[in-house]
């Protein structure tokens, strides 16, 4: 009798332990291609200026991302670039420095290029006091042309433990029309294990305040694969969150990388769910949210059918970048603040990851570009292919390759050979040049994309990524 453990769910996913062992390996989440570990310090301010010059000829709108690194306490699961401090006055100096960077960069862009999207991420953006946030937004509006169109997206990530109903009213008055609230899990045992104790009532009050103040979209972040997490407890969290019908949900897989993130060393390996249990948690989320009418956008995002992400996916215009899934594929992304990443024209650039180094460059005469990458023809081809896979679960390889002047089957002969392993296990299909995830393979899109990643194939020493499944 075969005793191999099997995971089943109503969506048709069937994964046995052996299949998971065969395919569970480290890999990127593909918020960019090429991914950030392949940026290099040979890319500098002159390359950045040249990219903006090329971009100005297109008149594309701009997306601004501002990274606010500060948090008042460490969440043990966190892999973000953050600085722990209870001194809120540090926010004043940080706002000064971001506006100094904006003053240096903004004149490089052609006059009139509108900002269609603004996102404050972190860290904890609401570490900044209300008056500091006001000064930041009004200062940025003085340097850039903020769009007045109804389609503009101005969003902010919020920690419900340190924001008030009055703060939400102020944010709405500043023009924010989207908010993303971190929850992760309401189970008390999980909250204790990750050092993030957060009440249900305070979180629900902030969601209601966002709606009362006219924000058109509220996102809730959850994480599966956390220590002490169980199907029963995570199910209760899902039920609690779905009761208030957030417009979007992001349900991220916890990436346990204690060799990279010191706070994660507080989490015991023995408390973590194994790969089968972790995938079961994701399966539970997909099952519950699908039954409640949410559309599965891909990997880690869900949205109500009339939400912008769902509409963009149906229209084929969905995009994925360092801010996750977005509807603004036709914009150039400018990152401001420590560690922020930009995508201008066909290049990526990144500010220094360390706060002191970024501050030193802001005080100097030059742009604070630490590293980057100019995409060549092969990068652009593969970036588009991986983008379509991650956003839509399929790509017409022949049509794409023709646009780039190559023959699909010949150009990707080795990659298609690798894909056969996934086809054999029912995770992917390839017919008439169309590569697609099967229903069973939808939660494992990273594995399909990895087959087409030239940098992974060529790497002598693989970069440190989270595991694609566990």
Short mmCIF file of C-alpha atoms in Angstrom, two decimals:
data_model
loop_
_atom_site.label_atom_id
_atom_site.label_comp_id
_atom_site.label_asym_id
_atom_site.label_seq_id
_atom_site.Cartn_x
_atom_site.Cartn_y
_atom_site.Cartn_z
CA UNK A 1 0.00 0.00 0.00
CA UNK A 2 1.35 3.46 -0.99
CA UNK A 3 1.59 5.67 2.13
CA UNK A 4 3.06 8.74 0.37
CA UNK A 5 1.33 11.82 1.80
CA UNK A 6 -0.88 13.57 -0.75
CA UNK A 7 -2.37 17.07 -0.60
CA UNK A 8 -5.75 17.49 -2.27
CA UNK A 9 -8.06 20.47 -2.56
CA UNK A 10 -11.17 21.32 -4.57
CA UNK A 11 -9.18 23.40 -7.08
CA UNK A 12 -7.64 20.25 -8.47
CA UNK A 13 -4.18 20.59 -6.96
CA UNK A 14 -2.58 17.25 -6.14
CA UNK A 15 0.93 17.27 -4.74
CA UNK A 16 2.69 14.32 -3.22
CA UNK A 17 5.78 14.61 -1.05
CA UNK A 18 8.08 13.23 -3.75
CA UNK A 19 6.92 15.83 -6.30
CA UNK A 20 7.60 18.58 -3.78
CA UNK A 21 11.07 17.23 -3.08
CA UNK A 22 11.88 17.12 -6.81
CA UNK A 23 10.91 20.72 -7.48
CA UNK A 24 11.49 22.57 -4.23
CA UNK A 25 14.61 24.68 -4.83
CA UNK A 26 15.60 28.30 -4.27
CA UNK A 27 14.40 30.78 -6.85
CA UNK A 28 13.41 34.42 -7.42
CA UNK A 29 9.95 35.90 -6.94
CA UNK A 30 10.41 37.81 -10.21
CA UNK A 31 9.40 41.28 -9.20
CA UNK A 32 12.01 42.08 -11.87
CA UNK A 33 14.03 40.33 -14.53
CA UNK A 34 16.97 40.28 -14.31
CA UNK A 35 16.62 40.11 -10.54
CA UNK A 36 18.34 42.50 -8.11
CA UNK A 37 21.27 40.17 -7.20
CA UNK A 38 22.50 40.63 -10.78
CA UNK A 39 22.73 44.41 -10.56
CA UNK A 40 26.37 45.59 -10.53
CA UNK A 41 28.32 48.64 -9.38
CA UNK A 42 29.56 49.37 -12.88
CA UNK A 43 26.22 51.09 -13.38
CA UNK A 44 26.32 54.63 -11.97
CA UNK A 45 24.81 58.12 -12.09
CA UNK A 46 25.82 58.73 -15.73
CA UNK A 47 23.93 55.60 -16.84
CA UNK A 48 20.92 56.71 -14.78
CA UNK A 49 20.88 60.15 -16.40
CA UNK A 50 21.14 58.58 -19.85
CA UNK A 51 18.20 56.28 -19.10
CA UNK A 52 16.08 59.27 -18.04
CA UNK A 53 17.08 61.06 -21.24
CA UNK A 54 15.85 58.13 -23.35
CA UNK A 55 12.73 57.89 -21.23
CA UNK A 56 11.90 61.57 -21.72
CA UNK A 57 11.51 60.92 -25.45
CA UNK A 58 8.59 58.55 -24.72
CA UNK A 59 6.50 60.85 -22.50
CA UNK A 60 5.49 57.88 -20.32
CA UNK A 61 3.92 58.71 -16.95
CA UNK A 62 5.90 58.14 -13.76
CA UNK A 63 5.38 55.92 -10.76
CA UNK A 64 7.10 57.05 -7.55
CA UNK A 65 8.10 54.62 -4.82
CA UNK A 66 9.36 56.05 -1.52
CA UNK A 67 11.00 53.67 0.93
CA UNK A 68 10.58 54.53 4.62
CA UNK A 69 12.88 52.12 6.50
CA UNK A 70 11.93 52.75 10.12
CA UNK A 71 9.95 50.41 12.38
CA UNK A 72 9.41 50.77 16.13
CA UNK A 73 9.86 47.03 16.81
CA UNK A 74 11.16 44.02 14.85
CA UNK A 75 8.76 41.48 13.35
CA UNK A 76 10.82 38.30 13.39
CA UNK A 77 9.62 37.11 9.95
CA UNK A 78 10.59 40.31 8.17
CA UNK A 79 13.08 40.31 5.30
CA UNK A 80 12.56 43.96 4.34
CA UNK A 81 15.23 46.62 4.57
CA UNK A 82 14.32 48.31 7.85
CA UNK A 83 15.83 50.18 10.78
CA UNK A 84 14.45 49.62 14.29
CA UNK A 85 14.00 52.79 16.33
CA UNK A 86 11.51 54.31 18.75
CA UNK A 87 12.84 57.82 18.12
CA UNK A 88 10.13 59.28 15.87
CA UNK A 89 12.16 62.48 15.43
CA UNK A 90 14.38 60.53 13.01
CA UNK A 91 11.51 60.77 10.57
CA UNK A 92 12.05 64.52 10.28
CA UNK A 93 15.62 64.11 9.07
CA UNK A 94 14.61 61.30 6.73
CA UNK A 95 11.92 63.44 5.07
CA UNK A 96 14.54 66.16 4.56
CA UNK A 97 16.84 63.70 2.84
CA UNK A 98 14.17 62.18 0.57
CA UNK A 99 13.11 65.65 -0.53
CA UNK A 100 16.77 66.53 -1.16
CA UNK A 101 17.03 63.46 -3.39
CA UNK A 102 13.81 64.41 -5.16
CA UNK A 103 15.11 67.95 -5.74
CA UNK A 104 18.20 66.49 -7.41
CA UNK A 105 16.39 63.93 -9.57
CA UNK A 106 13.16 65.68 -10.58
CA UNK A 107 14.76 68.29 -12.91
CA UNK A 108 16.19 65.44 -15.03
CA UNK A 109 12.68 64.49 -16.15
CA UNK A 110 10.91 66.42 -18.89
CA UNK A 111 8.46 69.02 -17.64
CA UNK A 112 4.88 67.84 -17.54
CA UNK A 113 5.52 64.13 -17.08
CA UNK A 114 2.78 63.26 -14.69
CA UNK A 115 3.01 61.00 -11.65
CA UNK A 116 0.18 58.50 -12.07
CA UNK A 117 1.21 56.29 -9.13
CA UNK A 118 2.76 56.99 -5.72
CA UNK A 119 3.50 54.29 -3.18
CA UNK A 120 5.01 54.58 0.29
CA UNK A 121 6.51 51.30 1.48
CA UNK A 122 8.85 50.14 4.17
CA UNK A 123 9.58 49.48 6.91
CA UNK A 124 6.58 51.26 8.33
CA UNK A 125 5.63 54.44 6.44
CA UNK A 126 3.35 55.55 9.26
CA UNK A 127 6.44 55.64 11.49
CA UNK A 128 6.45 59.18 10.13
CA UNK A 129 4.33 61.55 12.21
CA UNK A 130 1.28 63.05 10.42
CA UNK A 131 3.00 66.41 9.94
CA UNK A 132 6.07 64.65 8.54
CA UNK A 133 3.95 62.70 6.05
CA UNK A 134 2.22 65.92 5.04
CA UNK A 135 5.54 67.65 4.45
CA UNK A 136 6.82 64.68 2.44
CA UNK A 137 3.80 64.53 0.12
CA UNK A 138 3.53 68.28 -0.33
CA UNK A 139 7.27 68.45 -0.95
CA UNK A 140 7.12 65.74 -3.62
CA UNK A 141 4.18 67.52 -5.24
CA UNK A 142 6.40 70.59 -5.48
CA UNK A 143 9.06 68.65 -7.40
CA UNK A 144 6.86 66.43 -9.58
CA UNK A 145 3.64 66.90 -11.53
CA UNK A 146 1.05 64.83 -9.66
CA UNK A 147 -1.72 63.59 -11.94
CA UNK A 148 -5.26 64.79 -11.32
CA UNK A 149 -6.77 61.89 -13.24
CA UNK A 150 -9.26 59.62 -11.50
CA UNK A 151 -7.09 56.64 -12.46
CA UNK A 152 -4.14 57.76 -10.33
CA UNK A 153 -3.09 55.41 -7.52
CA UNK A 154 -1.67 56.93 -4.34
CA UNK A 155 -1.11 54.16 -1.82
CA UNK A 156 0.56 53.63 1.54
CA UNK A 157 1.47 50.61 3.66
CA UNK A 158 0.15 50.89 7.21
CA UNK A 159 0.79 49.14 10.51
CA UNK A 160 -2.66 49.16 12.19
CA UNK A 161 -0.99 49.07 15.60
CA UNK A 162 0.40 52.58 15.19
CA UNK A 163 -2.12 54.52 13.12
CA UNK A 164 -5.33 56.24 14.22
CA UNK A 165 -8.68 56.93 12.61
CA UNK A 166 -7.70 60.62 12.56
CA UNK A 167 -4.49 59.74 10.71
CA UNK A 168 -6.54 58.03 7.99
CA UNK A 169 -8.57 61.21 7.47
CA UNK A 170 -5.34 63.16 7.05
CA UNK A 171 -3.94 60.63 4.54
CA UNK A 172 -7.13 60.81 2.48
CA UNK A 173 -6.93 64.60 2.50
CA UNK A 174 -3.37 64.32 1.15
CA UNK A 175 -4.68 62.32 -1.81
CA UNK A 176 -4.11 58.71 -0.76
CA UNK A 177 -6.81 56.52 -2.24
CA UNK A 178 -5.37 53.08 -1.44
CA UNK A 179 -4.09 51.58 1.78
CA UNK A 180 -2.37 48.27 2.51
CA UNK A 181 -2.61 46.92 6.05
CA UNK A 182 -0.25 44.36 7.51
CA UNK A 183 -2.00 41.60 9.45
CA UNK A 184 -0.07 38.36 8.73
CA UNK A 185 -2.15 36.19 11.12
CA UNK A 186 -4.56 36.87 13.99
CA UNK A 187 -3.74 33.60 15.77
CA UNK A 188 -2.27 34.54 19.22
CA UNK A 189 0.31 31.74 19.17
CA UNK A 190 1.59 32.85 15.76
CA UNK A 191 1.64 36.50 16.81
CA UNK A 192 3.76 35.68 19.85
CA UNK A 193 6.15 33.60 17.74
CA UNK A 194 6.72 36.43 15.24
CA UNK A 195 6.76 39.28 17.80
CA UNK A 196 3.75 41.03 16.28
CA UNK A 197 0.77 41.15 18.64
CA UNK A 198 -2.12 42.88 16.90
CA UNK A 199 -5.79 43.02 17.82
CA UNK A 200 -8.69 42.31 15.49
CA UNK A 201 -10.76 45.31 16.58
CA UNK A 202 -8.02 47.88 16.00
CA UNK A 203 -7.36 46.47 12.54
CA UNK A 204 -11.04 46.45 11.57
CA UNK A 205 -11.41 50.04 12.79
CA UNK A 206 -8.66 51.20 10.43
CA UNK A 207 -10.20 49.34 7.48
CA UNK A 208 -13.52 51.03 8.20
CA UNK A 209 -11.82 54.41 8.53
CA UNK A 210 -10.24 53.97 5.10
CA UNK A 211 -13.67 53.37 3.60
CA UNK A 212 -15.33 56.15 5.57
CA UNK A 213 -12.73 58.57 4.19
CA UNK A 214 -13.31 57.61 0.58
CA UNK A 215 -10.33 55.37 -0.16
CA UNK A 216 -11.32 53.26 -3.13
CA UNK A 217 -9.24 50.20 -2.28
CA UNK A 218 -8.02 48.49 0.89
CA UNK A 219 -5.50 45.65 0.77
CA UNK A 220 -4.74 43.24 3.62
CA UNK A 221 -1.43 41.38 3.84
CA UNK A 222 -1.36 37.85 5.25
CA UNK A 223 1.54 35.39 5.40
CA UNK A 224 1.40 31.61 5.21
CA UNK A 225 4.18 29.35 6.45
CA UNK A 226 4.77 31.21 9.72
CA UNK A 227 5.86 29.47 12.93
CA UNK A 228 3.08 27.81 14.94
CA UNK A 229 0.66 28.28 12.03
CA UNK A 230 -2.07 25.67 11.55
CA UNK A 231 -4.82 25.18 9.01
CA UNK A 232 -7.43 25.73 11.72
CA UNK A 233 -5.90 28.95 13.00
CA UNK A 234 -5.17 30.37 9.55
CA UNK A 235 -8.70 29.49 8.52
CA UNK A 236 -10.04 31.63 11.36
CA UNK A 237 -7.86 34.52 10.24
CA UNK A 238 -9.14 34.16 6.68
CA UNK A 239 -12.75 34.14 7.88
CA UNK A 240 -12.18 37.24 10.03
CA UNK A 241 -10.58 39.17 7.18
CA UNK A 242 -13.09 38.10 4.55
CA UNK A 243 -15.94 39.25 6.76
CA UNK A 244 -14.96 42.86 5.99
CA UNK A 245 -14.37 42.18 2.25
CA UNK A 246 -11.06 43.94 1.58
CA UNK A 247 -10.73 44.86 -2.08
CA UNK A 248 -7.39 43.06 -2.37
CA UNK A 249 -5.48 40.49 -0.37
CA UNK A 250 -1.81 39.68 -0.63
CA UNK A 251 -1.02 36.28 0.87
CA UNK A 252 2.75 35.89 0.87
CA UNK A 253 4.74 32.76 1.54
CA UNK A 254 7.15 33.20 4.43
CA UNK A 255 10.75 33.01 3.21
CA UNK A 256 12.92 31.64 6.02
CA UNK A 257 16.43 32.98 5.37
CA UNK A 258 18.03 33.39 8.81
CA UNK A 259 21.51 33.54 7.25
CA UNK A 260 20.43 36.79 5.57
CA UNK A 261 18.01 38.33 8.09
CA UNK A 262 19.14 38.39 11.70
CA UNK A 263 15.65 38.75 13.22
CA UNK A 264 14.61 35.43 11.65
CA UNK A 265 17.10 33.65 13.91
CA UNK A 266 14.50 34.12 16.66
CA UNK A 267 12.26 31.66 14.79
CA UNK A 268 12.83 27.97 15.51
CA UNK A 269 12.99 25.66 12.52
CA UNK A 270 10.92 23.13 14.47
CA UNK A 271 8.03 25.62 14.69
CA UNK A 272 7.78 26.04 10.90
CA UNK A 273 5.34 24.04 8.76
CA UNK A 274 6.95 21.60 6.33
CA UNK A 275 6.60 22.13 2.54
CA UNK A 276 3.42 20.01 2.31
CA UNK A 277 1.81 21.88 5.21
CA UNK A 278 2.90 25.22 3.79
CA UNK A 279 1.33 24.48 0.43
CA UNK A 280 -1.82 23.29 2.22
CA UNK A 281 -2.06 26.72 3.88
CA UNK A 282 -1.88 28.39 0.47
CA UNK A 283 -4.43 25.93 -0.87
CA UNK A 284 -6.78 26.80 1.99
CA UNK A 285 -6.45 30.50 1.20
CA UNK A 286 -7.14 29.99 -2.50
CA UNK A 287 -10.11 27.74 -1.71
CA UNK A 288 -11.70 30.14 0.79
CA UNK A 289 -11.07 33.28 -1.22
CA UNK A 290 -12.26 31.73 -4.49
CA UNK A 291 -15.46 30.60 -2.79
CA UNK A 292 -15.93 34.15 -1.50
CA UNK A 293 -15.71 35.57 -5.01
CA UNK A 294 -12.10 36.74 -5.12
CA UNK A 295 -10.09 36.40 -8.33
CA UNK A 296 -6.73 34.66 -8.02
CA UNK A 297 -4.37 37.16 -9.64
CA UNK A 298 -1.25 35.04 -9.34
CA UNK A 299 1.32 33.81 -6.84
CA UNK A 300 0.27 35.88 -3.85
CA UNK A 301 -2.45 38.36 -4.87
CA UNK A 302 -6.24 38.16 -4.86
CA UNK A 303 -8.80 40.81 -5.75
CA UNK A 304 -12.55 41.27 -6.03
CA UNK A 305 -13.81 40.90 -9.61
CA UNK A 306 -14.45 44.62 -10.13
CA UNK A 307 -11.13 45.72 -8.58
CA UNK A 308 -8.51 47.27 -10.86
CA UNK A 309 -6.13 44.28 -10.66
CA UNK A 310 -8.85 41.85 -11.72
CA UNK A 311 -9.91 44.07 -14.60
CA UNK A 312 -6.29 44.47 -15.74
CA UNK A 313 -5.72 40.72 -15.67
CA UNK A 314 -8.81 40.11 -17.79
CA UNK A 315 -7.71 42.86 -20.19
CA UNK A 316 -4.16 41.46 -20.44
CA UNK A 317 -2.60 44.66 -19.06
CA UNK A 318 -1.52 43.44 -15.62
CA UNK A 319 2.08 44.23 -14.64
CA UNK A 320 4.45 43.03 -11.92
CA UNK A 321 7.29 45.05 -10.41
CA UNK A 322 8.96 45.80 -7.07
CA UNK A 323 5.62 46.99 -5.68
CA UNK A 324 3.98 43.65 -6.56
CA UNK A 325 1.15 43.44 -9.09
CA UNK A 326 0.09 46.76 -10.58
CA UNK A 327 -2.06 48.19 -13.35
CA UNK A 328 0.46 50.80 -14.52
CA UNK A 329 2.61 48.85 -16.95
CA UNK A 330 3.20 51.87 -19.16
CA UNK A 331 5.00 53.99 -16.55
CA UNK A 332 8.62 54.41 -15.55
CA UNK A 333 9.31 53.62 -11.90
CA UNK A 334 11.44 56.03 -9.85
CA UNK A 335 12.52 54.88 -6.39
CA UNK A 336 13.45 57.38 -3.69
CA UNK A 337 15.01 56.66 -0.31
CA UNK A 338 17.40 54.08 1.07
CA UNK A 339 17.55 50.82 -0.96
CA UNK A 340 14.86 52.01 -3.41
CA UNK A 341 14.95 50.53 -6.93
CA UNK A 342 14.07 52.35 -10.17
CA UNK A 343 13.14 50.99 -13.60
CA UNK A 344 13.74 53.79 -16.08
CA UNK A 345 13.62 52.99 -19.81
CA UNK A 346 15.47 49.68 -20.22
CA UNK A 347 17.56 49.88 -17.07
CA UNK A 348 17.37 49.18 -13.35
CA UNK A 349 19.14 51.18 -10.66
CA UNK A 350 19.26 50.93 -6.89
CA UNK A 351 20.15 53.26 -4.05
CA UNK A 352 22.49 52.04 -1.27
CA UNK A 353 20.95 49.49 1.08
CA UNK A 354 22.65 50.88 4.19
CA UNK A 355 21.10 54.03 5.66
CA UNK A 356 24.42 55.70 6.52
CA UNK A 357 25.79 55.18 3.02
CA UNK A 358 22.62 56.54 1.40
CA UNK A 359 22.71 59.57 3.73
CA UNK A 360 26.36 60.21 2.84
CA UNK A 361 25.56 60.20 -0.87
CA UNK A 362 22.60 62.54 -0.38
CA UNK A 363 24.94 64.99 1.35
CA UNK A 364 27.41 64.76 -1.56
CA UNK A 365 27.11 66.31 -5.01
CA UNK A 366 26.07 63.22 -6.98
CA UNK A 367 22.95 61.10 -7.41
CA UNK A 368 22.79 58.25 -4.85
CA UNK A 369 23.04 55.40 -7.37
CA UNK A 370 24.75 52.35 -5.88
CA UNK A 371 24.34 49.76 -8.61
CA UNK A 372 22.15 48.84 -11.55
CA UNK A 373 21.88 47.12 -14.90
CA UNK A 374 21.17 48.05 -18.50
CA UNK A 375 19.06 45.38 -20.19
CA UNK A 376 20.34 43.90 -23.43
CA UNK A 377 18.17 42.38 -26.16
CA UNK A 378 18.15 38.96 -24.49
CA UNK A 379 17.18 40.49 -21.14
CA UNK A 380 14.26 42.34 -22.73
CA UNK A 381 12.98 39.20 -24.45
CA UNK A 382 13.16 37.08 -21.30
CA UNK A 383 11.77 39.89 -19.12
CA UNK A 384 8.66 40.10 -21.27
CA UNK A 385 8.27 36.31 -21.31
CA UNK A 386 8.60 36.02 -17.52
CA UNK A 387 6.34 39.05 -16.99
CA UNK A 388 3.55 37.41 -18.98
CA UNK A 389 3.98 34.13 -17.12
CA UNK A 390 3.86 35.79 -13.72
CA UNK A 391 0.86 37.98 -14.57
CA UNK A 392 -1.24 35.71 -16.73
CA UNK A 393 0.07 32.19 -16.22
CA UNK A 394 0.78 31.76 -19.93
CA UNK A 395 2.76 33.25 -22.79
CA UNK A 396 2.53 32.85 -26.56
CA UNK A 397 6.23 32.21 -27.04
CA UNK A 398 6.18 32.24 -30.82
CA UNK A 399 4.40 35.59 -31.05
CA UNK A 400 6.70 37.10 -28.44
CA UNK A 401 9.85 35.75 -30.08
CA UNK A 402 8.73 37.04 -33.47
CA UNK A 403 8.38 40.55 -32.01
CA UNK A 404 11.99 40.26 -30.82
CA UNK A 405 13.28 38.83 -34.12
CA UNK A 406 14.12 35.28 -33.04
CA UNK A 407 12.67 31.79 -33.55
CA UNK A 408 11.11 30.57 -30.31
CA UNK A 409 11.84 26.84 -30.42
CA UNK A 410 15.43 27.33 -31.59
CA UNK A 411 16.27 30.22 -29.27
CA UNK A 412 14.87 28.50 -26.19
CA UNK A 413 15.76 24.90 -27.06
CA UNK A 414 17.58 24.24 -23.78
CA UNK A 415 14.90 26.00 -21.74
CA UNK A 416 12.11 23.98 -23.34
CA UNK A 417 14.08 20.84 -22.56
CA UNK A 418 14.16 21.88 -18.89
CA UNK A 419 10.43 22.65 -19.01
CA UNK A 420 9.72 19.01 -19.85
CA UNK A 421 10.37 18.06 -16.22
CA UNK A 422 7.47 20.29 -15.17
CA UNK A 423 5.32 19.06 -18.04
CA UNK A 424 5.97 15.47 -17.00
CA UNK A 425 4.67 16.22 -13.51
CA UNK A 426 1.60 18.06 -14.79
CA UNK A 427 2.70 21.55 -13.71
CA UNK A 428 3.14 23.12 -17.14
CA UNK A 429 2.15 22.64 -20.77
CA UNK A 430 3.73 23.71 -24.06
CA UNK A 431 1.61 23.42 -27.21
CA UNK A 432 2.20 25.29 -30.46
CA UNK A 433 4.64 27.58 -28.72
CA UNK A 434 2.25 28.56 -25.93
CA UNK A 435 3.81 27.94 -22.51
CA UNK A 436 1.29 27.83 -19.68
CA UNK A 437 0.89 26.78 -16.10
CA UNK A 438 -1.67 24.06 -15.60
CA UNK A 439 -4.28 24.53 -12.92
CA UNK A 440 -2.07 22.44 -10.66
CA UNK A 441 0.96 24.54 -11.58
CA UNK A 442 -0.58 27.98 -10.97
CA UNK A 443 0.81 28.37 -7.43
CA UNK A 444 4.25 27.33 -8.70
CA UNK A 445 4.72 29.94 -11.45
CA UNK A 446 8.22 30.68 -10.19
CA UNK A 447 9.34 27.20 -11.24
CA UNK A 448 8.17 27.75 -14.82
CA UNK A 449 9.75 31.20 -15.01
CA UNK A 450 13.04 29.82 -13.66
CA UNK A 451 13.38 27.60 -16.75
CA UNK A 452 13.79 30.78 -18.85
CA UNK A 453 16.13 32.66 -16.50
CA UNK A 454 19.50 32.93 -18.26
CA UNK A 455 21.24 34.19 -15.13
CA UNK A 456 20.17 31.18 -13.08
CA UNK A 457 21.32 28.84 -15.82
CA UNK A 458 24.74 30.48 -16.02
CA UNK A 459 25.33 30.95 -12.28
CA UNK A 460 28.36 29.19 -10.85
CA UNK A 461 27.29 30.24 -7.33
CA UNK A 462 23.50 30.60 -7.12
CA UNK A 463 22.17 33.74 -5.44
CA UNK A 464 20.45 33.30 -2.10
CA UNK A 465 16.74 33.08 -2.81
CA UNK A 466 13.84 31.68 -0.84
CA UNK A 467 12.65 28.22 -1.78
CA UNK A 468 10.09 28.08 -4.56
CA UNK A 469 7.73 25.86 -2.53
CA UNK A 470 8.84 25.40 1.05
#
